[in-house]
Coordinates of C-alpha atoms and ligand atoms in Angstrom, one line a residue:
Chain A
M1 CA 15.0 123.2 68.2
I2 CA 12.7 124.9 65.7
H3 CA 12.7 124.4 62.0
K4 CA 11.8 127.1 59.4
V5 CA 12.5 127.8 55.8
I6 CA 13.6 131.0 54.3
T7 CA 14.1 132.0 50.6
K8 CA 17.6 132.9 49.6
N9 CA 16.5 136.5 48.8
E10 CA 15.0 136.9 52.2
F11 CA 18.0 135.3 53.8
K12 CA 20.2 138.0 52.2
K13 CA 18.0 140.7 53.8
F14 CA 18.3 138.9 57.1
V15 CA 22.1 138.8 56.9
D16 CA 22.3 142.5 55.8
G17 CA 20.2 143.3 58.8
L18 CA 22.6 141.5 61.1
I19 CA 25.6 143.1 59.5
E20 CA 24.0 146.6 59.9
E21 CA 23.5 146.1 63.6
N22 CA 26.5 144.1 64.6
Q23 CA 30.2 143.6 64.0
T24 CA 30.1 140.7 61.6
F25 CA 32.6 138.3 60.2
G26 CA 32.2 136.0 57.2
P27 CA 34.2 134.0 54.7
K28 CA 36.2 136.0 52.2
Q29 CA 38.6 135.0 49.5
V30 CA 41.9 136.6 50.4
D31 CA 44.2 135.1 47.9
K32 CA 44.7 132.7 45.0
R33 CA 47.2 129.8 45.2
A34 CA 49.7 129.3 42.4
D35 CA 47.3 126.6 41.1
G36 CA 44.4 129.1 40.9
S37 CA 42.4 127.7 43.9
G38 CA 41.0 130.3 46.3
I39 CA 42.3 130.9 49.9
Y40 CA 39.5 131.9 52.3
Q41 CA 39.6 133.4 55.8
F42 CA 37.0 134.8 58.1
K43 CA 37.2 138.5 57.9
E44 CA 35.1 141.4 59.0
V45 CA 32.4 142.1 56.4
N46 CA 30.2 145.1 55.6
S47 CA 27.5 143.6 53.5
Y48 CA 26.1 140.2 52.3
D49 CA 27.8 140.7 49.0
D50 CA 31.1 141.3 50.7
M51 CA 31.2 137.6 51.7
D52 CA 32.0 134.6 49.5
L53 CA 29.4 132.3 51.0
D54 CA 29.9 129.6 48.4
Y55 CA 33.4 129.2 49.8
T56 CA 34.8 125.8 50.4
V57 CA 36.5 126.0 53.7
T58 CA 38.7 128.7 55.4
Y59 CA 42.4 128.1 55.6
S60 CA 42.5 129.0 59.3
S61 CA 39.6 128.0 61.6
V62 CA 37.3 130.3 63.6
K63 CA 39.1 129.2 66.8
N64 CA 41.1 132.4 67.1
F65 CA 37.8 134.4 67.5
F66 CA 37.4 132.5 70.8
L67 CA 41.0 131.8 71.7
P68 CA 42.9 134.7 70.2
F69 CA 46.5 133.9 69.3
R70 CA 47.6 136.5 71.8
E71 CA 45.3 137.7 74.6
E72 CA 45.9 139.9 77.5
L73 CA 44.8 138.2 80.7
S74 CA 45.6 141.0 83.0
S75 CA 47.6 144.2 83.3
F76 CA 49.3 145.7 86.2
D77 CA 50.0 149.2 87.2
F78 CA 52.6 150.1 89.8
S79 CA 53.2 153.7 89.1
D80 CA 52.1 154.7 92.6
K81 CA 52.9 152.9 95.9
G82 CA 51.6 149.3 95.7
W83 CA 50.1 148.0 92.6
D84 CA 46.7 147.6 90.8
Q85 CA 45.6 144.7 88.7
T86 CA 43.1 145.0 85.9
V87 CA 41.3 142.0 84.4
E88 CA 39.2 142.7 81.4
Y89 CA 37.2 140.1 79.4
R90 CA 34.3 142.1 78.1
V91 CA 33.7 141.6 74.4
N92 CA 31.2 143.3 72.2
P93 CA 28.5 141.1 70.8
R94 CA 29.4 139.9 67.3
V95 CA 28.2 137.7 64.5
I96 CA 30.0 135.0 62.5
I97 CA 28.3 133.8 59.4
G98 CA 28.9 130.7 57.3
V99 CA 30.6 128.4 59.9
R100 CA 30.9 124.8 58.8
P101 CA 29.4 121.9 60.9
C102 CA 32.9 120.5 61.8
D103 CA 34.0 123.9 63.1
I104 CA 30.9 124.2 65.3
N105 CA 31.6 120.7 66.6
A106 CA 35.1 121.9 67.3
L107 CA 33.8 124.7 69.4
N108 CA 31.6 122.3 71.3
I109 CA 34.8 120.3 72.1
L110 CA 36.6 123.5 73.2
D111 CA 33.5 124.3 75.4
K112 CA 33.9 121.0 77.2
I113 CA 37.6 121.7 77.9
L114 CA 37.5 125.4 78.5
I115 CA 34.1 125.8 80.2
G116 CA 33.4 122.3 81.5
G117 CA 36.8 121.8 83.1
A118 CA 37.9 122.4 86.6
Y119 CA 38.9 125.9 85.9
P120 CA 36.4 127.5 83.4
S121 CA 38.0 130.3 81.4
P122 CA 36.0 133.5 81.8
Y123 CA 37.8 134.9 78.7
Y124 CA 36.7 132.1 76.5
M125 CA 33.2 132.1 78.0
A126 CA 32.8 135.8 77.3
R127 CA 33.7 135.4 73.7
R128 CA 31.7 132.3 73.2
T129 CA 28.4 133.6 74.8
N130 CA 28.7 136.9 72.9
T131 CA 29.1 135.5 69.5
F132 CA 26.0 134.8 67.4
L133 CA 26.9 131.9 65.1
V134 CA 25.2 131.2 61.8
G135 CA 26.2 127.8 60.6
M136 CA 26.0 126.6 57.0
D137 CA 26.5 123.2 55.3
H138 CA 28.7 122.6 52.3
E139 CA 29.9 120.0 49.8
P140 CA 33.0 118.5 51.3
L141 CA 36.4 119.0 49.7
D142 CA 38.1 115.8 48.4
D143 CA 40.2 115.7 51.5
C144 CA 37.6 116.5 54.2
F145 CA 37.1 113.5 56.6
C146 CA 34.8 114.9 59.3
E147 CA 32.2 112.3 58.3
S148 CA 34.6 109.5 59.6
L149 CA 34.5 111.2 63.0
G150 CA 30.8 111.9 63.0
H151 CA 31.3 115.6 62.8
D152 CA 29.8 116.3 59.4
T153 CA 26.5 117.2 61.0
V154 CA 26.0 119.4 64.1
H155 CA 23.1 119.6 66.5
R156 CA 24.1 122.3 69.0
G157 CA 26.6 125.0 69.7
F158 CA 25.2 127.4 67.1
N159 CA 22.4 130.0 67.1
L160 CA 21.1 129.2 63.6
F161 CA 22.1 126.6 61.0
C162 CA 21.3 126.8 57.3
T163 CA 20.9 123.8 55.1
D164 CA 20.9 124.6 51.4
I165 CA 17.8 123.1 49.8
G166 CA 17.9 124.8 46.4
D167 CA 16.2 128.2 46.3
K168 CA 15.7 128.1 50.1
Y169 CA 17.6 127.5 53.3
Y170 CA 16.2 125.0 55.8
L171 CA 16.8 126.7 59.1
T172 CA 17.6 125.0 62.4
I173 CA 17.0 127.6 65.1
S174 CA 18.5 126.8 68.4
S175 CA 18.4 130.0 70.4
S176 CA 15.8 132.4 71.4
K177 CA 18.1 135.2 70.1
A178 CA 18.0 133.7 66.6
F179 CA 14.2 133.3 66.8
G180 CA 13.9 136.9 67.8
F181 CA 16.2 138.2 65.0
L182 CA 14.2 136.1 62.5
K183 CA 10.9 138.0 63.4
N184 CA 12.1 140.8 61.2
V185 CA 12.1 138.8 58.0
K186 CA 9.7 136.4 56.2
V187 CA 10.2 132.8 57.3
A188 CA 7.8 129.9 56.9
D189 CA 7.1 126.6 58.5
P190 CA 8.6 123.8 56.4
V191 CA 6.1 122.0 54.2
N192 CA 6.5 118.3 53.5
G193 CA 8.5 119.0 50.3
D194 CA 11.0 121.1 52.2
S195 CA 11.7 118.4 54.8
V196 CA 12.1 115.8 52.0
K197 CA 14.7 118.0 50.4
F198 CA 16.4 118.6 53.7
H199 CA 16.8 114.8 54.2
E200 CA 17.9 114.3 50.6
R201 CA 20.5 117.1 51.0
R202 CA 21.9 115.5 54.2
K203 CA 22.1 112.2 52.5
Y204 CA 23.8 113.7 49.4
L205 CA 26.4 115.4 51.5
R206 CA 27.1 112.4 53.6
D207 CA 27.6 110.3 50.4
S208 CA 29.9 113.0 49.0
F209 CA 32.9 112.2 51.3
K210 CA 35.8 110.8 49.3
T211 CA 38.2 110.6 52.1
K212 CA 37.6 108.1 54.9
V213 CA 39.7 107.5 57.9
E214 CA 39.2 104.4 59.9
V215 CA 39.0 105.6 63.5
A216 CA 37.4 102.6 65.2
G217 CA 39.9 101.1 67.5
L218 CA 42.4 103.9 66.8
P219 CA 43.1 104.6 70.5
S220 CA 44.5 101.0 70.9
V221 CA 46.3 101.2 67.6
L222 CA 48.1 104.2 68.9
D223 CA 48.9 102.6 72.2
I224 CA 50.3 99.6 70.4
E225 CA 52.3 101.6 67.8
F226 CA 53.9 103.9 70.4
K227 CA 57.4 102.8 69.2
S228 CA 56.5 102.4 65.5
P229 CA 59.1 103.5 62.9
V230 CA 56.2 105.3 61.3
W231 CA 56.8 108.2 63.7
K232 CA 60.3 108.7 62.5
K233 CA 59.3 108.5 58.9
W234 CA 56.9 111.4 59.3
G235 CA 58.9 113.1 62.0
D236 CA 61.9 113.5 59.6
K237 CA 59.7 115.5 57.3
C238 CA 58.2 117.7 60.1
L239 CA 59.4 121.4 60.2
N240 CA 58.2 121.8 63.8
C241 CA 56.6 125.0 62.5
G242 CA 53.4 124.7 64.6
T243 CA 51.2 125.6 61.5
C244 CA 49.1 122.5 62.1
A245 CA 48.2 123.6 65.6
M246 CA 47.6 127.2 64.7
V247 CA 45.1 126.5 61.9
C248 CA 43.4 123.6 63.8
P249 CA 40.0 124.3 65.2
T250 CA 40.6 122.4 68.4
C251 CA 44.3 122.8 69.4
Y252 CA 44.2 124.9 72.5
C253 CA 47.7 124.8 74.0
Y254 CA 49.1 128.1 75.2
G255 CA 52.0 129.7 77.0
I256 CA 51.9 132.6 79.4
E257 CA 54.1 135.6 78.7
E258 CA 54.8 138.3 81.3
T259 CA 56.2 141.6 80.0
I260 CA 57.3 144.5 82.0
D261 CA 57.0 147.7 80.1
V262 CA 60.1 149.7 79.5
N263 CA 58.9 152.5 81.8
L264 CA 58.9 150.0 84.6
K265 CA 55.5 151.3 85.7
S266 CA 53.2 148.8 84.1
S267 CA 53.2 145.2 82.9
R268 CA 51.0 142.6 81.2
K269 CA 50.3 138.9 81.5
E270 CA 49.3 137.4 78.1
R271 CA 48.2 134.0 76.9
V272 CA 49.9 133.1 73.7
Q273 CA 48.8 130.1 71.5
Y274 CA 51.5 127.4 71.4
S275 CA 51.9 124.0 69.9
C276 CA 53.3 120.7 71.0
N277 CA 55.2 120.5 67.7
L278 CA 57.4 123.5 68.7
V279 CA 60.9 122.6 69.8
D280 CA 60.6 123.9 73.4
F281 CA 57.0 122.8 74.2
A282 CA 58.2 120.2 76.7
E283 CA 61.3 122.1 77.9
V284 CA 61.4 122.7 81.6
A285 CA 63.3 125.0 84.0
G286 CA 67.0 124.1 83.8
G287 CA 66.7 123.4 80.1
H288 CA 65.8 119.7 80.1
N289 CA 63.6 118.9 77.1
F290 CA 61.3 115.9 77.5
R291 CA 60.6 115.7 73.8
P292 CA 63.9 116.5 72.1
L293 CA 63.1 114.7 68.9
K294 CA 60.9 115.8 66.0
E295 CA 59.2 112.4 65.8
D296 CA 58.2 112.6 69.5
R297 CA 56.7 116.0 69.2
L298 CA 54.8 115.0 66.1
K299 CA 53.6 111.8 67.8
Y300 CA 52.2 113.6 70.8
R301 CA 50.1 115.8 68.6
F302 CA 48.5 112.7 67.1
Y303 CA 48.1 111.2 70.5
H304 CA 46.2 114.2 71.8
H305 CA 44.0 114.3 68.7
Y306 CA 43.1 110.7 68.2
R307 CA 43.7 109.0 71.6
G308 CA 42.6 111.9 73.8
F309 CA 44.0 113.2 77.1
A310 CA 42.4 112.8 80.5
Q311 CA 41.6 116.6 80.4
N312 CA 39.0 115.9 77.7
A313 CA 37.7 112.7 79.1
D314 CA 40.0 110.6 76.8
D315 CA 37.9 111.6 73.8
P316 CA 39.6 112.4 70.5
I317 CA 39.6 116.1 69.7
C318 CA 40.0 116.0 66.0
V319 CA 36.9 116.9 64.0
G320 CA 38.4 115.9 60.6
C321 CA 38.5 119.2 58.8
N322 CA 42.0 118.4 57.4
R323 CA 43.1 122.0 57.8
C324 CA 46.4 120.7 59.3
G325 CA 46.9 118.4 56.3
R326 CA 46.2 121.2 53.8
A327 CA 48.3 123.8 55.5
C328 CA 51.3 121.5 56.3
L329 CA 54.1 122.3 53.8
A330 CA 55.6 118.9 54.5
R331 CA 52.3 117.2 53.5
I332 CA 51.9 115.5 56.9
N333 CA 48.2 114.7 57.2
P334 CA 46.1 112.6 59.5
K335 CA 44.8 110.3 56.8
D336 CA 48.3 109.2 55.6
V337 CA 49.8 109.0 59.0
I338 CA 46.9 107.0 60.4
S339 CA 46.8 104.6 57.5
D340 CA 50.6 104.0 57.8
L341 CA 50.0 103.1 61.5
Q342 CA 47.2 100.8 60.7
M343 CA 49.4 99.0 58.2
E344 CA 52.0 98.2 60.9
D345 CA 51.6 94.9 62.6
Chain B
M1 CA 63.3 155.2 88.0
K2 CA 62.0 152.8 90.6
Y3 CA 60.5 149.4 90.1
L4 CA 58.3 148.2 93.0
G5 CA 59.9 150.8 95.2
I6 CA 63.5 149.7 94.4
D7 CA 66.0 151.5 92.3
P8 CA 67.1 149.0 89.6
Q9 CA 70.7 148.7 88.6
K10 CA 71.3 150.7 85.4
V11 CA 73.4 149.0 82.8
R12 CA 76.6 150.8 81.8
V13 CA 76.8 150.3 78.0
G14 CA 79.0 151.1 75.2
V15 CA 77.8 150.7 71.6
F16 CA 80.4 150.1 68.9
D17 CA 80.1 149.8 65.2
F18 CA 82.2 147.7 62.9
T19 CA 81.5 146.9 59.3
G20 CA 77.8 147.3 58.8
C21 CA 75.2 149.9 57.8
E22 CA 74.5 151.3 61.3
G23 CA 70.9 150.4 60.9
C24 CA 70.9 148.4 64.1
E25 CA 72.4 151.3 66.0
L26 CA 69.8 153.5 64.5
Q27 CA 67.1 151.0 65.7
L28 CA 68.4 151.5 69.3
A29 CA 67.8 155.2 69.0
N30 CA 64.4 154.6 67.4
K31 CA 60.8 154.3 68.8
E32 CA 60.7 157.8 70.1
D33 CA 57.7 157.3 72.4
S34 CA 59.7 155.0 74.7
L35 CA 63.2 156.2 73.9
L36 CA 63.6 158.3 77.1
D37 CA 62.4 155.4 79.2
F38 CA 64.7 153.1 77.4
L39 CA 67.7 155.3 77.8
S40 CA 67.0 155.9 81.5
L41 CA 67.6 152.2 82.1
L42 CA 71.1 152.6 80.6
E43 CA 74.1 154.6 81.5
V44 CA 75.5 155.2 78.1
V45 CA 79.2 155.7 78.3
N46 CA 80.0 155.3 74.6
F47 CA 77.4 155.5 71.8
R48 CA 78.1 157.7 68.8
E49 CA 74.5 157.9 67.7
V50 CA 73.1 159.4 70.9
S51 CA 76.0 161.0 72.8
S52 CA 79.4 162.5 72.4
D53 CA 80.8 160.8 75.5
R54 CA 83.6 158.4 74.7
G55 CA 84.0 156.4 78.0
D56 CA 85.8 153.1 78.5
D57 CA 84.2 152.0 81.7
Y58 CA 81.2 150.1 80.3
D59 CA 80.0 146.7 81.6
V60 CA 78.1 145.7 78.5
A61 CA 79.4 146.2 75.0
L62 CA 76.9 146.1 72.2
I63 CA 78.7 145.2 68.9
E64 CA 77.2 146.1 65.6
G65 CA 78.7 145.0 62.2
N66 CA 81.2 142.3 61.3
I67 CA 84.9 142.2 61.0
S68 CA 86.4 142.9 57.6
R69 CA 89.7 144.7 58.4
A70 CA 92.8 143.8 60.5
D71 CA 92.5 146.9 62.6
E72 CA 89.0 146.0 63.5
I73 CA 90.3 142.8 65.1
D74 CA 92.5 144.7 67.6
R75 CA 89.7 147.2 68.4
L76 CA 87.3 144.4 69.0
K77 CA 89.7 142.5 71.3
D78 CA 90.3 145.6 73.3
I79 CA 86.5 146.1 73.8
R80 CA 86.2 142.4 74.8
A81 CA 88.9 142.9 77.4
K82 CA 87.1 145.8 79.0
A83 CA 83.5 144.5 78.8
K84 CA 82.0 142.1 81.3
V85 CA 79.3 141.1 78.8
L86 CA 79.6 141.3 75.0
V87 CA 76.5 141.3 72.9
A88 CA 76.5 140.9 69.2
I89 CA 73.5 142.8 67.7
G90 CA 72.2 142.4 64.3
S91 CA 72.7 139.9 61.5
C92 CA 76.1 141.3 60.5
A93 CA 77.5 140.8 63.9
C94 CA 75.8 137.5 64.5
F95 CA 76.2 135.8 61.1
G96 CA 78.3 138.1 58.9
G97 CA 75.2 139.5 57.3
V98 CA 74.8 140.7 53.7
N99 CA 78.5 141.5 53.5
Q100 CA 79.7 138.0 53.9
Q101 CA 78.3 137.2 50.4
K102 CA 81.7 138.5 49.2
N103 CA 83.5 135.6 50.9
R104 CA 82.5 133.3 48.1
F105 CA 84.4 135.4 45.5
E106 CA 88.1 136.3 45.0
L107 CA 88.7 139.5 47.1
D108 CA 90.5 141.2 44.2
D109 CA 87.5 140.7 42.0
V110 CA 85.1 142.0 44.6
V111 CA 87.1 145.2 45.2
K112 CA 87.5 145.8 41.4
E113 CA 83.8 145.3 40.9
V114 CA 82.8 147.8 43.5
Y115 CA 85.7 150.3 43.6
G116 CA 87.3 150.0 40.2
D117 CA 91.0 150.8 40.5
H118 CA 90.7 152.6 43.8
K119 CA 92.7 150.8 46.5
V120 CA 90.7 149.6 49.6
E121 CA 91.8 147.5 52.5
T122 CA 89.3 144.7 53.0
D123 CA 89.4 141.2 54.2
K124 CA 87.1 138.2 54.2
V125 CA 84.2 138.9 56.5
K126 CA 84.2 137.4 60.0
R127 CA 81.4 137.1 62.5
I128 CA 82.1 138.7 65.9
A129 CA 82.1 135.2 67.4
D130 CA 84.9 134.2 65.0
V131 CA 87.2 136.7 66.8
V132 CA 86.1 137.0 70.4
K133 CA 83.8 135.3 72.9
V134 CA 80.2 136.4 72.5
D135 CA 77.9 136.2 75.5
L136 CA 74.6 137.0 73.8
E137 CA 73.4 137.3 70.2
I138 CA 70.4 139.4 69.2
P139 CA 69.8 138.7 65.6
G140 CA 67.8 140.6 62.9
C141 CA 68.4 142.9 60.0
P142 CA 67.9 145.2 61.7
V143 CA 67.4 144.1 65.3
S144 CA 63.9 144.6 66.6
K145 CA 63.7 147.5 69.0
E146 CA 60.9 145.7 70.9
E147 CA 63.1 142.7 71.4
V148 CA 66.0 144.9 72.6
E149 CA 63.8 146.7 75.0
R150 CA 62.5 143.4 76.4
I151 CA 66.0 142.1 76.9
V152 CA 67.3 145.3 78.5
V153 CA 64.3 145.4 80.9
N154 CA 65.0 141.8 81.9
V155 CA 68.7 142.5 82.4
V156 CA 67.9 145.5 84.6
L157 CA 65.5 143.5 86.7
G158 CA 67.5 140.3 86.7
A159 CA 64.9 138.3 84.8
E160 CA 65.6 135.5 82.3
I161 CA 66.3 136.6 78.7
K162 CA 64.1 134.8 76.2
I163 CA 64.5 134.8 72.4
P164 CA 62.0 132.5 70.6
K165 CA 63.4 129.1 69.6
Y166 CA 60.6 128.2 67.2
P167 CA 60.4 129.4 63.6
V168 CA 58.8 132.4 61.9
C169 CA 55.8 130.4 60.7
V170 CA 54.3 130.5 64.2
E171 CA 54.0 134.3 64.1
C172 CA 53.0 134.2 60.5
K173 CA 50.1 131.8 61.1
Q174 CA 49.1 133.9 64.2
K175 CA 48.7 136.9 61.9
V176 CA 46.5 134.7 59.6
N177 CA 48.7 135.5 56.7
T178 CA 48.5 133.7 53.4
C179 CA 51.5 131.4 53.2
V180 CA 53.7 132.8 50.4
V181 CA 54.9 129.3 49.6
D182 CA 51.4 128.7 48.4
L183 CA 51.8 131.7 46.2
G184 CA 54.8 130.1 44.5
Q185 CA 57.6 131.9 46.5
I186 CA 60.6 130.6 48.5
C187 CA 60.2 131.3 52.2
L188 CA 62.8 130.5 54.9
G189 CA 60.2 131.1 57.6
P190 CA 60.0 127.4 58.5
V191 CA 63.7 127.3 59.5
T192 CA 64.3 130.8 60.7
R193 CA 64.1 132.0 64.3
A194 CA 60.9 133.9 65.1
G195 CA 60.8 137.2 66.9
C196 CA 60.2 139.7 64.0
D197 CA 56.4 139.2 64.0
A198 CA 56.8 137.7 60.5
V199 CA 57.2 141.2 58.9
C200 CA 58.3 139.9 55.5
P201 CA 55.6 137.3 54.8
S202 CA 53.1 139.8 56.2
G203 CA 54.1 142.0 53.3
K204 CA 53.8 139.0 50.9
V205 CA 57.6 138.6 50.7
G206 CA 59.3 135.3 51.6
C207 CA 61.5 135.3 54.6
L208 CA 65.2 135.8 53.9
G209 CA 66.3 134.3 57.1
C210 CA 67.8 137.4 58.7
R211 CA 67.2 136.1 62.2
G212 CA 69.2 132.9 61.6
P213 CA 68.3 129.3 62.2
A214 CA 65.5 128.3 64.6
E215 CA 66.4 125.5 67.0
D216 CA 66.4 122.0 65.6
A217 CA 65.4 123.5 62.2
N218 CA 64.7 121.0 59.4
F219 CA 66.6 122.3 56.4
E220 CA 66.5 119.0 54.5
S221 CA 62.7 118.9 54.7
L222 CA 62.3 122.5 53.6
K223 CA 64.7 122.0 50.7
Q224 CA 62.7 119.0 49.6
I225 CA 59.4 120.8 49.9
L226 CA 60.7 123.8 47.8
M227 CA 62.2 121.5 45.2
D228 CA 59.0 119.6 44.9
K229 CA 57.3 122.9 44.2
G230 CA 59.7 123.5 41.3
H231 CA 62.3 125.8 42.9
S232 CA 65.8 125.1 41.8
D233 CA 68.5 124.0 44.2
S234 CA 70.6 127.1 43.4
A235 CA 67.7 129.5 44.1
I236 CA 67.2 127.9 47.5
V237 CA 70.9 127.9 48.3
E238 CA 71.2 131.5 47.2
R239 CA 68.4 132.4 49.6
L240 CA 70.0 130.5 52.5
R241 CA 73.3 132.3 51.8
F242 CA 71.8 135.8 51.9
Y243 CA 72.6 136.7 55.5
G244 CA 75.2 134.0 56.1
A245 CA 73.1 132.6 58.9
F246 CA 72.8 129.2 57.3
N247 CA 76.3 128.7 56.0
G248 CA 76.8 125.7 58.2
T249 CA 74.0 123.9 56.2
V250 CA 74.8 125.0 52.7
G251 CA 78.6 125.2 52.7
Ligands
LIG401 S1 53.2 118.5 60.9 FE1 53.5 120.0 59.3 S2 52.4 121.8 59.9 FE2 52.7 120.6 61.7 S3 54.6 121.2 62.6 FE3 55.1 119.5 61.3 S4 55.6 120.5 59.3 FE4 54.6 122.0 60.6
LIG402 S1 47.6 118.5 69.8 FE1 49.3 119.5 70.8 S2 49.0 121.7 70.4 FE2 47.1 120.6 69.9 S3 46.0 120.8 71.8 FE3 47.1 118.8 71.9 S4 48.9 119.2 72.9 FE4 48.1 121.2 72.3
LIG403 S1 43.9 117.7 63.7 FE1 43.7 118.5 61.6 S2 41.9 117.5 60.8 FE2 41.8 117.3 63.0 S3 40.6 119.0 63.7 FE3 42.8 119.7 63.8 S4 43.2 120.6 61.8 FE4 41.3 119.5 61.6
LIG404 S1 54.8 132.5 54.5 FE1 56.7 131.6 55.2 S2 56.7 132.1 57.4 FE2 54.6 132.3 56.7 S3 53.7 130.3 57.0 FE3 54.5 130.3 54.9 S4 56.5 129.4 55.1 FE4 56.0 130.0 57.1
LIG405 S1 60.6 137.4 58.0 FE1 62.6 136.6 57.9 S2 63.9 138.0 56.8 FE2 62.0 139.1 57.4 S3 62.5 140.1 59.3 FE3 61.7 138.1 59.9 S4 63.4 136.7 60.0 FE4 64.1 138.5 58.9

């Protein structure tokens, strides 16, 4: 890991250079809520000024750049005798700018599951390796709780990370590609004053978290509260709409759809993002549903996130971005559900 | 047309319209780039929009529209008796559709409002399933041609027919749309069956529920959410009544 500093003017040049050479995505305000607050998403951008880099947090995570909501795994052609299968996972190199620490940590968790598991996904790997990630710190929103889970800072999984130290960015460079790109602009070695500001900024951000979620001992709380009435209380509110899982940076469940084209000469196999909150997630052949109740479905989403599954070494997969809580129309959010459980005895 | 070297069984269909706008029938004849392939999976024995044949020997009857006159009842029963499989297509056939809104008023007043002093024969609107047994419902106002194509392909090949059980929000989120509820609108997406690719919210218009209820939909919760956001009970109920698909929940 190498540290450098860059003035904000020079950084702008650097970003415009990246954008000129690559397909680039960055945060953009797409709408305003009824209360006036901005709604941001990662969108394709054409210049530095096209982005809203002082954004708070995007409504949806960057997950879908790596795990698209719908992705073709293979296509089949049987117009002649026999059949041909085509598998294609080539992606063009691309750049994403302004990704938050919790989101990069989320990608590191997905790496463990989708690359480190028994069956690494070539589709995910192709997207991950061909994406140049520029991370950026930010002042937490009132409801962000990534600090409670230790995901407010990030040490790997990006190419370049920018910490705002006033008129300059303190750069953490963690790939040779990033080092190479930076050769085209003016960067300097940090002087003592820069490093002091860097540590002050880190401390300031860490102290800015207003929402704390007590996660120590949470796995055993969850085991003990498996039959708690708390699940029904929140389950009764749940719309089973899957919104929480769609916007979440780590939910990775999917279904497989096979479609035969209407000409009967070709077909496709697609991976489609799914959610354990959806009514038929645990429905099996013959129609039996292992989780017929809203509260059960909601409960399992919390179990996966805070207690962990064997698939991800029993580690929690939540990074504390509170996207689920913000997007849930029923106001179901990790902080309130967890504190309800902890109040049970 | 062969599939993996085997000639698939064509479906002998009749398409019949009752009280409706014929928009769903038009959908069946839409999507020109795949229309010939689509029609070659079918043996159309009766379909006014694509052919002048008027056969009676269909296996599958596709029914569009709802029932709002006495003579329609007899005609529908006759079709049911001849068809092995009867499919209700579109929101009018499945739920009564837009026309069932008149059921909440006095019939005489409705006729007077629309036709003045002109005499018309019209009754309270019934769904197809209120009159005969329905084997499959394909909802939507209008039906989605993609969905109909998928279903027909699966019927021809003997594969399972799947219509999403989860709500529109899933597709809406997958399109990375802004949630129109956040913009101050009423949206029935959280309780409505997906399958339309969330067209209405994608155009910044709240879902009107044309595809009917999703499975295990949580009406109470959605109502509470919308009331907390300042929408009136009557505005929510009016929305739920639009296509008649939620009449069981709003009375
Ligand atoms: S928790 Fe909220 S966002 Fe998630 S499925 Fe339930 S209602 Fe939808
Ligand atoms: S929480 Fe549910 S949707 Fe998310 S990854 Fe786990 S099982 Fe899948
Ligand atoms: S569960 Fe919620 S808070 Fe945790 S990572 Fe997912 S969206 Fe963020
Ligand atoms: S706009 Fe409607 S369908 Fe889309 S997420 Fe919001 S409530 Fe669901
Ligand atoms: S969004 Fe709602 S009203 Fe619009 S087509 Fe889909 S189901 Fe029908």
